XYZ file of C-alpha atoms in Angstrom:
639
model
C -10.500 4.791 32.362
C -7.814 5.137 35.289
C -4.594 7.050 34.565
C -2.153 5.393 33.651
C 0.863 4.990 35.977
C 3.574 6.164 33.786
C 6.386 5.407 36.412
C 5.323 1.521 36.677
C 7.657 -1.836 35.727
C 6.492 -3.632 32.906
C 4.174 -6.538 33.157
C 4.888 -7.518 29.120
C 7.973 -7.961 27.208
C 6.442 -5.692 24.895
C 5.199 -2.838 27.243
C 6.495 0.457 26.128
C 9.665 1.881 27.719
C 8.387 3.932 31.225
C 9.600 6.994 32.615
C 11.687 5.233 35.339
C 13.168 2.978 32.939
C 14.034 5.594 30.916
C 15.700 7.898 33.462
C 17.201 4.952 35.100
C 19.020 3.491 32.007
C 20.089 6.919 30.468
C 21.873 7.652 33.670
C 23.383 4.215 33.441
C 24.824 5.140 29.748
C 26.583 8.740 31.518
C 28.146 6.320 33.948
C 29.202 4.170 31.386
C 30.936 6.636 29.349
C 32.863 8.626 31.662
C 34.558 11.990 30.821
C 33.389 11.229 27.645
C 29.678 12.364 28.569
C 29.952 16.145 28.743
C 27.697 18.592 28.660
C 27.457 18.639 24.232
C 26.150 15.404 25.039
C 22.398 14.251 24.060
C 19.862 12.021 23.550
C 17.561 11.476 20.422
C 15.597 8.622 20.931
C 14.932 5.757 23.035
C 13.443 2.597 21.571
C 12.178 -0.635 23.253
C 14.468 -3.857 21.580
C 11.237 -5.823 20.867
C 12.463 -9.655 22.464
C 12.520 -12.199 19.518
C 9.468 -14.656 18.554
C 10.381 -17.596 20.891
C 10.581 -15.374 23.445
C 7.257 -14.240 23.112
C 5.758 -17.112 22.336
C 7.077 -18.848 25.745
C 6.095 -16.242 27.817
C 3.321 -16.167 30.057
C 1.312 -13.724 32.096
C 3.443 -13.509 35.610
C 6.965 -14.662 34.508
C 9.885 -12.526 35.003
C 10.097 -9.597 32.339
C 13.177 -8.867 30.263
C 13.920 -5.889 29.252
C 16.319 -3.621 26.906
C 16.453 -0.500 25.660
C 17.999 0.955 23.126
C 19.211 5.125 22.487
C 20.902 7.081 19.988
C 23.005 10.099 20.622
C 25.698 12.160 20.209
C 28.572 13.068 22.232
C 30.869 14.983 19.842
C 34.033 12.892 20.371
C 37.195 15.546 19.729
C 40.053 13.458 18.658
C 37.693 10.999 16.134
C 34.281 12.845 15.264
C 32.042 10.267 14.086
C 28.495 9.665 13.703
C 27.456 9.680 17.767
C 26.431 6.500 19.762
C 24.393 3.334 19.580
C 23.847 2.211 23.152
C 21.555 -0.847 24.876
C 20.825 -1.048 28.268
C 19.716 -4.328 30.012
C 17.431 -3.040 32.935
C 17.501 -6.571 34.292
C 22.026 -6.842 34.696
C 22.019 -2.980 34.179
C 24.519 -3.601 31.390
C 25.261 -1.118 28.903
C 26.992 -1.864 26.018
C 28.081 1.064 23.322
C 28.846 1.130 19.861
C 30.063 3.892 17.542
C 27.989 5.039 14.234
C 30.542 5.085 11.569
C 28.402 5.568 8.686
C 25.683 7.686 9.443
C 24.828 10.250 12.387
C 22.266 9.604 15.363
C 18.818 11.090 14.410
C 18.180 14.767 14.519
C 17.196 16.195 18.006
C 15.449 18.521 19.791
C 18.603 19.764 20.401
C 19.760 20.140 16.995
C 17.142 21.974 15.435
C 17.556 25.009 18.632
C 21.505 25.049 18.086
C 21.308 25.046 14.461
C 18.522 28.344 14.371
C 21.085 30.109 17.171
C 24.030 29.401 15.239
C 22.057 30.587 12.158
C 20.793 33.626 13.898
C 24.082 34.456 15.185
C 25.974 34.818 12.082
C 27.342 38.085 10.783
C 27.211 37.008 7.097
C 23.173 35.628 7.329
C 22.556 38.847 9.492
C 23.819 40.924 6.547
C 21.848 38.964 3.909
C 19.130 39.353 5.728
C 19.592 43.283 6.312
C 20.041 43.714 2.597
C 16.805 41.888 1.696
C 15.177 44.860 4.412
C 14.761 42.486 7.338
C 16.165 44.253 10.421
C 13.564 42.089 12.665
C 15.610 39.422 13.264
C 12.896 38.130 15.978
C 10.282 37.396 13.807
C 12.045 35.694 11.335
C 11.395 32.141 11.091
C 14.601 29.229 10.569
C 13.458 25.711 9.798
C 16.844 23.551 9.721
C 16.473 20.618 7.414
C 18.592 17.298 7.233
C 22.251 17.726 5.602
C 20.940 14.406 3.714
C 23.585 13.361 1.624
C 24.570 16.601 0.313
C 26.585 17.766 3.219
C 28.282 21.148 2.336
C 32.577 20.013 1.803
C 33.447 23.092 3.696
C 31.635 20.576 6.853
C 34.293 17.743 7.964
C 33.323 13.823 7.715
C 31.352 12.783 11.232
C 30.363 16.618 12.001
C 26.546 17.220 12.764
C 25.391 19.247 9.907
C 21.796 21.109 9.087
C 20.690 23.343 6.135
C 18.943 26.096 7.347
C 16.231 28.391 5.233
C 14.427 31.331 6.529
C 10.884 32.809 6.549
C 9.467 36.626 7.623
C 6.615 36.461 9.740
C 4.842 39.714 11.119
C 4.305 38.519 14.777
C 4.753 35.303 16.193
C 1.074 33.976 15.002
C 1.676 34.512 11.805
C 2.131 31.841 9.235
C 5.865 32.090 8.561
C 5.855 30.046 5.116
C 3.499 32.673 3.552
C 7.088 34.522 3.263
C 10.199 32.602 2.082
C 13.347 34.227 1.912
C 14.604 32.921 -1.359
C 17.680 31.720 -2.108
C 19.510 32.223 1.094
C 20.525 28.719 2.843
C 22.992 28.670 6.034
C 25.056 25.365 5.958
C 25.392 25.125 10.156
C 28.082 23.007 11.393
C 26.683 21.081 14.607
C 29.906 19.793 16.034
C 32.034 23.270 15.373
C 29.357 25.468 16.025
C 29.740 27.699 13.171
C 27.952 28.562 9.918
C 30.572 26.695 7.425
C 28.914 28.197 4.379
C 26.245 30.585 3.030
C 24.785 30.359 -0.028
C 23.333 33.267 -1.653
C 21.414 33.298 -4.994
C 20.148 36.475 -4.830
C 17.353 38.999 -3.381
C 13.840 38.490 -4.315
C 11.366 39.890 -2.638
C 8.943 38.711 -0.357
C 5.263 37.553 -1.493
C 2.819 40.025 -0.786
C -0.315 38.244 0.739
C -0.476 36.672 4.183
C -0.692 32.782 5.268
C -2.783 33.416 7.614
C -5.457 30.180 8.190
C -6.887 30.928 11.950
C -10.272 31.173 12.156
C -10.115 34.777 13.502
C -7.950 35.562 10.358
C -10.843 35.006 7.753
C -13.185 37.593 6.517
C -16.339 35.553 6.691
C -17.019 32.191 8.636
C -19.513 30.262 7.016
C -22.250 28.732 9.085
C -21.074 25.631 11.277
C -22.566 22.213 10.285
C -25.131 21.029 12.777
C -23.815 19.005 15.664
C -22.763 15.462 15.335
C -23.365 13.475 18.126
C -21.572 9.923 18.702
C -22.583 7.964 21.783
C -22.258 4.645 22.419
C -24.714 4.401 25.717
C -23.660 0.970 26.439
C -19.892 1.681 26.823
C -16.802 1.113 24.034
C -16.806 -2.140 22.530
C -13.300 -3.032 22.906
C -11.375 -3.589 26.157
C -8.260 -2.043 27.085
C -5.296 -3.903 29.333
C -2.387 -1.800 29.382
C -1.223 -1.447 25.842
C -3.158 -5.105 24.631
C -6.437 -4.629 23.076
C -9.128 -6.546 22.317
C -12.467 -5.967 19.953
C -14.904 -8.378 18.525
C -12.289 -11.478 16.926
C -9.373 -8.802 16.895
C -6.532 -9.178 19.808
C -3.406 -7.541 19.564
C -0.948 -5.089 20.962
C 0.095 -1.072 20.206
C 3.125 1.009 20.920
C 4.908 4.187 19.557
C 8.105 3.701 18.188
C 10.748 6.602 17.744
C 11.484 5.545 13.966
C 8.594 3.432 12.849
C 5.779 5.405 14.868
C 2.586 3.828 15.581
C 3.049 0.155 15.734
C 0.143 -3.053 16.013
C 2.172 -6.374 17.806
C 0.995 -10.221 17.857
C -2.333 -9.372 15.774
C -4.927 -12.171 15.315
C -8.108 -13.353 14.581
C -10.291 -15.307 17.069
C -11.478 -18.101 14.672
C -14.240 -20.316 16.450
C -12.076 -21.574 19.689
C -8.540 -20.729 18.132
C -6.589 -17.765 18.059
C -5.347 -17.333 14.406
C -1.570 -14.812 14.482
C -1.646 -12.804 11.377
C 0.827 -9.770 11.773
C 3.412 -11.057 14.316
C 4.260 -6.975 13.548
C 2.902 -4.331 11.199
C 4.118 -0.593 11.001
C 5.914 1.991 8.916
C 10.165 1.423 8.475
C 11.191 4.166 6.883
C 9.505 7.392 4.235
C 11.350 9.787 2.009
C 9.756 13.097 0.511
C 12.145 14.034 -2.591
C 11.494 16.939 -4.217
C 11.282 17.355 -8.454
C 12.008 21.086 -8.046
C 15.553 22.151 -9.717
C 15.612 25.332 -8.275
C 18.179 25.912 -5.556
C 16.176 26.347 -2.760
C 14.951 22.221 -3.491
C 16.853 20.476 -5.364
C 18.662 19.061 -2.683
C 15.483 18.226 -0.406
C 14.898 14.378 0.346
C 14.169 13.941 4.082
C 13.579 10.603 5.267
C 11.087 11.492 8.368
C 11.335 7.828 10.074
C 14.790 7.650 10.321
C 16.238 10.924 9.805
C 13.695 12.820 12.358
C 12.475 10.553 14.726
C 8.466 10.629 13.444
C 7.612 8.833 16.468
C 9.021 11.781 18.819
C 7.211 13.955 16.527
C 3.556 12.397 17.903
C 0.964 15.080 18.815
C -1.332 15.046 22.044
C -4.432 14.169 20.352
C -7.546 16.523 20.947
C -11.244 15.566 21.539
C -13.645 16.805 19.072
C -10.669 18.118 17.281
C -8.679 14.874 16.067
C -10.878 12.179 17.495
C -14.567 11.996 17.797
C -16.752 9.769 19.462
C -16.331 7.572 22.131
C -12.586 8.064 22.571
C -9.577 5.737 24.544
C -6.306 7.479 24.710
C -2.697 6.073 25.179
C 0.422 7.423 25.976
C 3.869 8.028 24.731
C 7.197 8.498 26.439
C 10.304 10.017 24.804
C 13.983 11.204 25.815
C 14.953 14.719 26.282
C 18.375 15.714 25.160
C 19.067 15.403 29.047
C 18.210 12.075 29.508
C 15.581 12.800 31.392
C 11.912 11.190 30.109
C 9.349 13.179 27.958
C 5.571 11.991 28.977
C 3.408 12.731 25.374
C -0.408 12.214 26.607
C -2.718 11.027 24.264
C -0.442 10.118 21.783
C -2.704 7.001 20.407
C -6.196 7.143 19.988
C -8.720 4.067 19.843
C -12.075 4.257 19.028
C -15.315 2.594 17.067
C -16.855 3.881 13.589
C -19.494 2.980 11.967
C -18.629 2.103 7.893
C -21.714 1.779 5.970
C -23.145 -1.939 4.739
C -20.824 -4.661 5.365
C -23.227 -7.229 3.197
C -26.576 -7.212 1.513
C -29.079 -9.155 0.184
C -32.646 -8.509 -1.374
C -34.456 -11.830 -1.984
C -36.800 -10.929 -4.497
C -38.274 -14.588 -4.154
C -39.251 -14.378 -0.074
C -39.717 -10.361 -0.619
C -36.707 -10.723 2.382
C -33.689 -8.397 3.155
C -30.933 -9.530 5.146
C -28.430 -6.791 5.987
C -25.314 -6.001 8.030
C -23.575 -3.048 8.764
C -19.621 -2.478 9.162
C -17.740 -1.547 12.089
C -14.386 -0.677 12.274
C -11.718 -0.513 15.169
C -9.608 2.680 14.725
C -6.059 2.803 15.889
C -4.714 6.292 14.938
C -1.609 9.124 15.842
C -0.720 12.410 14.149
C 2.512 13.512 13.825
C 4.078 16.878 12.878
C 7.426 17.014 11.255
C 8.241 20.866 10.308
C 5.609 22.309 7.910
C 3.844 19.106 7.229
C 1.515 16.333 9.428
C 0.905 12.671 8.839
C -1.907 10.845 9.913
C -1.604 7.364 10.804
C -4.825 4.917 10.553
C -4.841 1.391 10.931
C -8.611 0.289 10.932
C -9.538 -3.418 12.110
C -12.835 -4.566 10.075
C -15.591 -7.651 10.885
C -14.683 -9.678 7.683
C -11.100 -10.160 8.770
C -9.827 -6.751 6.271
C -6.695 -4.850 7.628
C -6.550 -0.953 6.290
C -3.632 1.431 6.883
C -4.821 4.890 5.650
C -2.208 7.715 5.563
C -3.443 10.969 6.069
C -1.101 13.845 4.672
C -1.974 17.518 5.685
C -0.147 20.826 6.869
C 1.905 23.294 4.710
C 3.440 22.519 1.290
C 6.535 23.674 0.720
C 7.582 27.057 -1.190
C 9.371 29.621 -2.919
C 9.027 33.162 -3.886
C 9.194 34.151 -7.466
C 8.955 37.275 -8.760
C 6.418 38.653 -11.192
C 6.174 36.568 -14.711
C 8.710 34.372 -13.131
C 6.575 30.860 -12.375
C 7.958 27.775 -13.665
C 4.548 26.141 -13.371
C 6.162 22.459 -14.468
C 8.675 22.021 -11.527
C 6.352 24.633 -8.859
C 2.711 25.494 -9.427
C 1.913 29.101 -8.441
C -0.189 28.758 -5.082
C -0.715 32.433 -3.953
C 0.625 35.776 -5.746
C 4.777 35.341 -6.153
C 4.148 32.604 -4.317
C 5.496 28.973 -5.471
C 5.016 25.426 -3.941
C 7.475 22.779 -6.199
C 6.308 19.001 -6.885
C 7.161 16.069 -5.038
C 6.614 12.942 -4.107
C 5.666 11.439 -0.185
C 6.853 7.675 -0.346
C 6.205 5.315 3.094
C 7.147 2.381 3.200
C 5.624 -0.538 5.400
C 7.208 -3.403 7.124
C 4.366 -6.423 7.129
C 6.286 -9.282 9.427
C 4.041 -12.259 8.836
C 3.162 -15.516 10.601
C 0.096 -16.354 9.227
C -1.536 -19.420 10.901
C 2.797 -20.104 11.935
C 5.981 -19.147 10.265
C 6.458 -21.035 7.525
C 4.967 -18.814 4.724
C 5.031 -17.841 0.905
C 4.265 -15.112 -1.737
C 2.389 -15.004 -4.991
C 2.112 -12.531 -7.218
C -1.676 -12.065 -8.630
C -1.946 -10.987 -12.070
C -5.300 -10.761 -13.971
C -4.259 -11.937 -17.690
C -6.432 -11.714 -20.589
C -6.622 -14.888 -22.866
C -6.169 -14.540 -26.751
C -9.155 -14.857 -28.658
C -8.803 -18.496 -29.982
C -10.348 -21.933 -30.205
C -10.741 -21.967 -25.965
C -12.302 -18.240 -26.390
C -13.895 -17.579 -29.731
C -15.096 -13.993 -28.386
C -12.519 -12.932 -27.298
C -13.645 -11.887 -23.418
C -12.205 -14.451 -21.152
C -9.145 -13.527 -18.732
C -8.327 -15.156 -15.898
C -6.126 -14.899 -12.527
C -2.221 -15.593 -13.123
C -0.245 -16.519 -9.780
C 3.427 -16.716 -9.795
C 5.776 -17.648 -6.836
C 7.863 -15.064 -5.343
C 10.490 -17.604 -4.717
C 13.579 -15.079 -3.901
C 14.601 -12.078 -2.513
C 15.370 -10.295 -6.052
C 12.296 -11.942 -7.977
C 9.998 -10.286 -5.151
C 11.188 -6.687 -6.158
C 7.931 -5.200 -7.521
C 5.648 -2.390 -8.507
C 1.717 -1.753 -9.009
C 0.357 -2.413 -11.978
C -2.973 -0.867 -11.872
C -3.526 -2.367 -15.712
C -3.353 -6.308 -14.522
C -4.649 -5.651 -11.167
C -1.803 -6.658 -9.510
C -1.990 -8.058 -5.822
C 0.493 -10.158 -3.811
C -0.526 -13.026 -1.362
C 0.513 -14.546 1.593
C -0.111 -18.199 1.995
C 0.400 -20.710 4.486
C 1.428 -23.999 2.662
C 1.048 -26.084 5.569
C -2.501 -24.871 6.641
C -5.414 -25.653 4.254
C -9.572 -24.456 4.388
C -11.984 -26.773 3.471
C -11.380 -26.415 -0.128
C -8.080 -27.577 -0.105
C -6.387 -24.265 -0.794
C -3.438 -22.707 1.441
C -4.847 -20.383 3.796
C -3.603 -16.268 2.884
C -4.061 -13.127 2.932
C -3.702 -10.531 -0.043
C -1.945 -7.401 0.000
C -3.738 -5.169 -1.948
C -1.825 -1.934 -2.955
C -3.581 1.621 -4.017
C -2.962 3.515 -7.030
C 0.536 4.082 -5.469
C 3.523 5.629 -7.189
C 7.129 4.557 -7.268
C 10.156 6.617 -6.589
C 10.756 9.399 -9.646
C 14.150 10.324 -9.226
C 17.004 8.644 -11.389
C 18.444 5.375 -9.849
C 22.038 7.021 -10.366
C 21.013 9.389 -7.770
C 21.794 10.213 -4.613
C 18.268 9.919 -3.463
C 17.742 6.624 -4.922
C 20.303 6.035 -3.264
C 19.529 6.746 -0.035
C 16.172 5.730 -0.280
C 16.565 2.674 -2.345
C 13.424 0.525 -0.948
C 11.378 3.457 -2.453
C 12.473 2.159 -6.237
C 10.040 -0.667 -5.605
C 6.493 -1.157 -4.243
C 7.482 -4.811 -2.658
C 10.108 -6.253 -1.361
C 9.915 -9.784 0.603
C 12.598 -10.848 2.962
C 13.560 -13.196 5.147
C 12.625 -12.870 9.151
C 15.469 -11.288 10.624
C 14.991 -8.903 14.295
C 17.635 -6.461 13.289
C 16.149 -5.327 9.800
C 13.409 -2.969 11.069
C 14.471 0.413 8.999
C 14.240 0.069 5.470
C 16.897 2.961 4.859
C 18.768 1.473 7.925
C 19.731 1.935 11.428
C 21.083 5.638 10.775
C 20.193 7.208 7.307
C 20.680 10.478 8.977
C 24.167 12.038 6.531
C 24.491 8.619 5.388
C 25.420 8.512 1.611
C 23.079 5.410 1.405
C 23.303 1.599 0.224
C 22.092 0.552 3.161
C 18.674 -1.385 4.497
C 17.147 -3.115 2.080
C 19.462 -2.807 -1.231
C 22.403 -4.594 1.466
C 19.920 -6.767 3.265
C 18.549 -8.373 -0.336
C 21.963 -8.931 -1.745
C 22.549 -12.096 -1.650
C 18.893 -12.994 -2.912
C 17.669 -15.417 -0.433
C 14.929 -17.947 -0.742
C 11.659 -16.798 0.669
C 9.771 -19.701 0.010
C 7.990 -21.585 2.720
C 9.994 -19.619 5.555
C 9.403 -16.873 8.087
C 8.559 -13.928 5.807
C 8.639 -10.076 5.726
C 6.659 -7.975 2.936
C 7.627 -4.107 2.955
C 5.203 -2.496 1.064
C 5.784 1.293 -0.501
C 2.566 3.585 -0.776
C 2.696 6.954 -1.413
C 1.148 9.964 -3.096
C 2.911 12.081 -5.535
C 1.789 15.676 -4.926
C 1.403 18.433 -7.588
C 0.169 21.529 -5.461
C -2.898 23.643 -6.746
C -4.221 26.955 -5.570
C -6.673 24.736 -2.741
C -3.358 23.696 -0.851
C -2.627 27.205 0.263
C -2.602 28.348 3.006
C -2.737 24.769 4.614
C -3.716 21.690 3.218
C -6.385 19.590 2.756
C -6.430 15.888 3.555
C -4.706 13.608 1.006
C -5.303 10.301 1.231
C -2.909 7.065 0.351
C -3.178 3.351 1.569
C -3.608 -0.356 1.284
C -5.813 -3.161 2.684
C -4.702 -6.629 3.349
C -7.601 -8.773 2.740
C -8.622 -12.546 3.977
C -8.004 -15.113 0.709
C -9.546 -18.055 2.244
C -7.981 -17.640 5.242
C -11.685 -18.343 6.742
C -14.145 -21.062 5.167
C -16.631 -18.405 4.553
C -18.082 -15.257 5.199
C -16.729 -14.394 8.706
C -18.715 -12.112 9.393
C -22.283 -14.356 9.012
C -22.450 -14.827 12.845
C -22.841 -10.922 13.215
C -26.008 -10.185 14.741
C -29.019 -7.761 12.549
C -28.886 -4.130 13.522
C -32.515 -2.716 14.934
């Protein structure tokens, strides 16, 4: 495949940002501001805004292009601090129009994270913690600065830039830093004055004893490599890429990286016969929260929400043959900010490619000794991102029967503490290694599901399988049967799994029947997925308030895109969907919006050190006579 020109002007409304749109528009927003762009001044993201549905739906292939995009910063305004800078720049007028963030602070940075270790670093007070704990090595000693969330230190004024900072010993710089917390130490770094506005000190422990090292060169024995798996596909990929569109088998639709919602899939549909069916005008992650269940100091206070907080998008790694991918591999790319303004090129930031998944349907006829027999295919659309000590895995998976997957994969370093000998308070933090701690918590994503099945006039059920009281209609006692119950407003489509009743929610069309009379839809099927632990009182709850519920439904609106809201970074909270669902609005028969929260809740065990294992979480949306029958009937047998 040809190289993508990265420098090029859109030919699609929805076409990623490029690098000369970037750098043109960021030097637009200097010029815009004046004095007030000095040198503190940076950028954290940069975000296509995504033209509305009418828009889209009236374009066509060769008409003029518009296009906006939108950044977050900070500038560090003297007289007024305050949360940094909303700005949108129309690359057609070369407008630029700038709002203040007064509740809530732009993202965290590049730049952030470097300032707050120097700043860290630099102070004489963590220097001589650090020296009385032994550690004169001040080079090898590892700072991870973690969101402020919403317990910013009150020694750190209202609208300052604020980071907690904890520390870790390595030996050289390939060592695995988190093998060694420094426990109990946290700097509380000021961003906007520069300073460390408060250390807190609980005490010297001492380090754990036993490396982290998990390079291959660091084990004592390799065990024999697994014989070589070879995946060709001699006749070429069976999808076609244009750009960022993509087409396989029935499947069309469109995929971008997004600086908060990461990888997203645009305008998907089904090729039905002669018709192109729209499922998912949109589908992609809003907003996740990891809150931690430890009470110990060094945790208590952890809640990060990755989207919003840390950019996950920016966070996308350069995806590796043989290593992340295998097979018959198409990569695309991701542009970023800098700080500077200047545009970041990630290569290989999205990965497409075929697997093969088993039987898709069987039959033995044991009348006409006959077997009829298909195998499954799936289209994989997948990016990894790293955000500190953990990674995430994003899968969406495109199947021949019409089934939508989203698989999260969750892998990297768990978090830790050191405890000293007898010490272990194995209910809050599982021992992992010798004096070596990792506490519970809880990864919680939640997905925004923007609708317009078969148009954009749709509804939501709730499926509930019931059992019926033994009685006169069942004298045994063994018949149950499916209960379906409108989700007719905003507050009576708040709801969790239930595992028990084998709950589901679907989507229906009312307007567009099959040819059994029922509403065409699509079911949301959720995993064995938890809900958010923490008290609602709290301040993660309320921070993270979509994460109190595995549903939500909403009405269509373009600006409601981050279920924590537009800038959850030091925000106290209330905002995204708690405000948007307020006034409970009907969601019957209109444009709708499911966000869906999955999630695993982790307790660590001795296998999770030193890195972690896969762990899986999900959900599948799945046809509900959307087609007539079996799609997949026309697919040809395999020789």
């Amino acid at each position: 495949m040809a190289e993508k020109d990265l420098s090029n002007t859109a030919a699609h409304p929805l076409d990623p940002p490029t690098v000369a749109e970037i750098e043109r528009a960021t030097g637009l927003i200097a010029e815009a501001m004046g004095k007030a762009w000095t040198e503190r001044a940076g950028f954290c993201s940069v975000a296509l805004v995504e033209p509305g549905k009418a828009e889209l739906s009236a374009f066509r292939q060769g008409d003029p292009v518009s296009r906006k995009l939108r950044f977050l910063g900070y500038d560090y305004p003297i007289e007024q601090p305050d949360g940094g800078f909303d700005a949108v720049v129309d690359l057609n007028t070369n407008d630029v129009a700038v709002s203040r963030i007064t509740k809530g602070q732009a993202p965290i940075g590049f730049a952030d994270v470097v300032n707050a270790v120097r700043i860290a670093k630099q102070d004489p007070h963590w220097q001589a913690a650090m020296r009385r704990r032994g550690i004169e090595d001040f080079e090898n000693v590892q700072i991870d600065p973690w969101p402020a969330s919403g317990y910013p230190h009150p020694s750190i004024p209202a609208g300052h830039r604020a980071h907690r900072c904890i520390s870790f010993v390595r030996e050289d710089k390939s060592d695995n830093g988190y093998a060694r917390p420094v426990q109990g130490l946290i700097a509380h770094v000021d961003l906007t004055a520069g300073r460390v506005a408060h250390l807190e000190d609980h005490g010297d422990i001492p380090l754990p004893p036993e490396s982290g090292r998990y390079d291959a060169a660091s084990q004592p024995r390799l065990r024999d490599a697994p014989k070589p798996l070879s995946i060709t596909q001699p006749e070429g990929v069976g999808f076609e890429v244009d750009g960022n569109a993509i087409a396989w088998q029935n499947w069309e639709f469109r995929v971008a990286m997004h600086p908060t919602n990461g990888l997203v899939l645009h305008q998907l549909g089904y090729r039905d016969g002669d018709q192109m069916r729209p499922i998912l005008h949109r589908a992609a992650l809003s907003e996740m929260i990891v809150p931690y269940g430890d009470t110990d100091p060094m945790h208590v206070w952890k809640h990060v929400l990755d989207a919003g907080e840390a950019s996950i998008g920016n966070c996308a790694n350069s995806l590796v043959l043989g290593c992340d991918c295998l097979g018959e591999i198409r990569y695309l790319d991701h542009v970023a900010v800098k700080p500077d303004g200047a545009a970041r090129h990630v290569p290989n930031a999205i990965c497409l490619h075929e697997e093969d998944n088993g039987i898709l349907w069987k039959h033995h006829d044991g009348h006409s000794q006959t077997t009829e027999a298909r195998r499954s295919r799936r289209l994989v659309v997948s990016s990894f991102h790293t955000v500190g000590n953990y990674e995430y895995g994003f899968y969406w998976y495109l199947y021949l029967d019409g089934s939508i997957e989203m698989e999260i994969k969750l892998t990297g370093i768990v978090g830790v503490s050191a405890v000293r000998d007898g010490k272990q308070r194995d209910e809050f933090a599982p021992l992992v290694a010798p004096n070596l701690a990792s506490p519970v918590h809880q990864h919680l994503f939640c997905f925004r599901l923007d609708f317009d099945l078969d148009g954009q006039s749709n509804s939501v059920y709730e499926l509930n399988t019931q059992a019926v009281p033994t009685g006169p209609g069942n004298p045994d006692g063994t018949a149950f049967r499916i209960r379906s119950d409108l989700l007719a407003s905003e507050s009576s489509a708040r709801r969790c799994v239930d595992p028990a009743r084998s709950r589901s929610w679907k989507v229906v069309n009312p307007a567009r029947r099959n040819r059994l009379g029922g509403p065409v839809g699509y079911r949301l099927l959720p995993g064995p997925t938890p809900a958010l632990l923490a008290d609602p009182g709290s301040r993660v709850a309320a921070r993270a308030g979509f994460s109190r519920y595995n549903l939500w439904v909403t009405r269509y609106d373009p600006g409601e895109l981050c279920a924590a809201g537009d800038h959850p970074n030091l925000n106290p909270g209330g905002d995204g969907l708690p405000a948007w669902t307020a006034d409970d609005r009907s969601v019957e028969d209109t444009d709708v919006v499911l966000w869906h929260t999955v999630g695993s809740t982790h307790l660590p065990r001795p296998e999770d050190w030193p890195v972690m294992p896969v762990e899986k979480c999900g959900f599948t949306l799945q046809p509900v006579g959307f087609f007539d029958r079996n799609p997949a009937l026309d697919l040809p047998p395999a020789h």
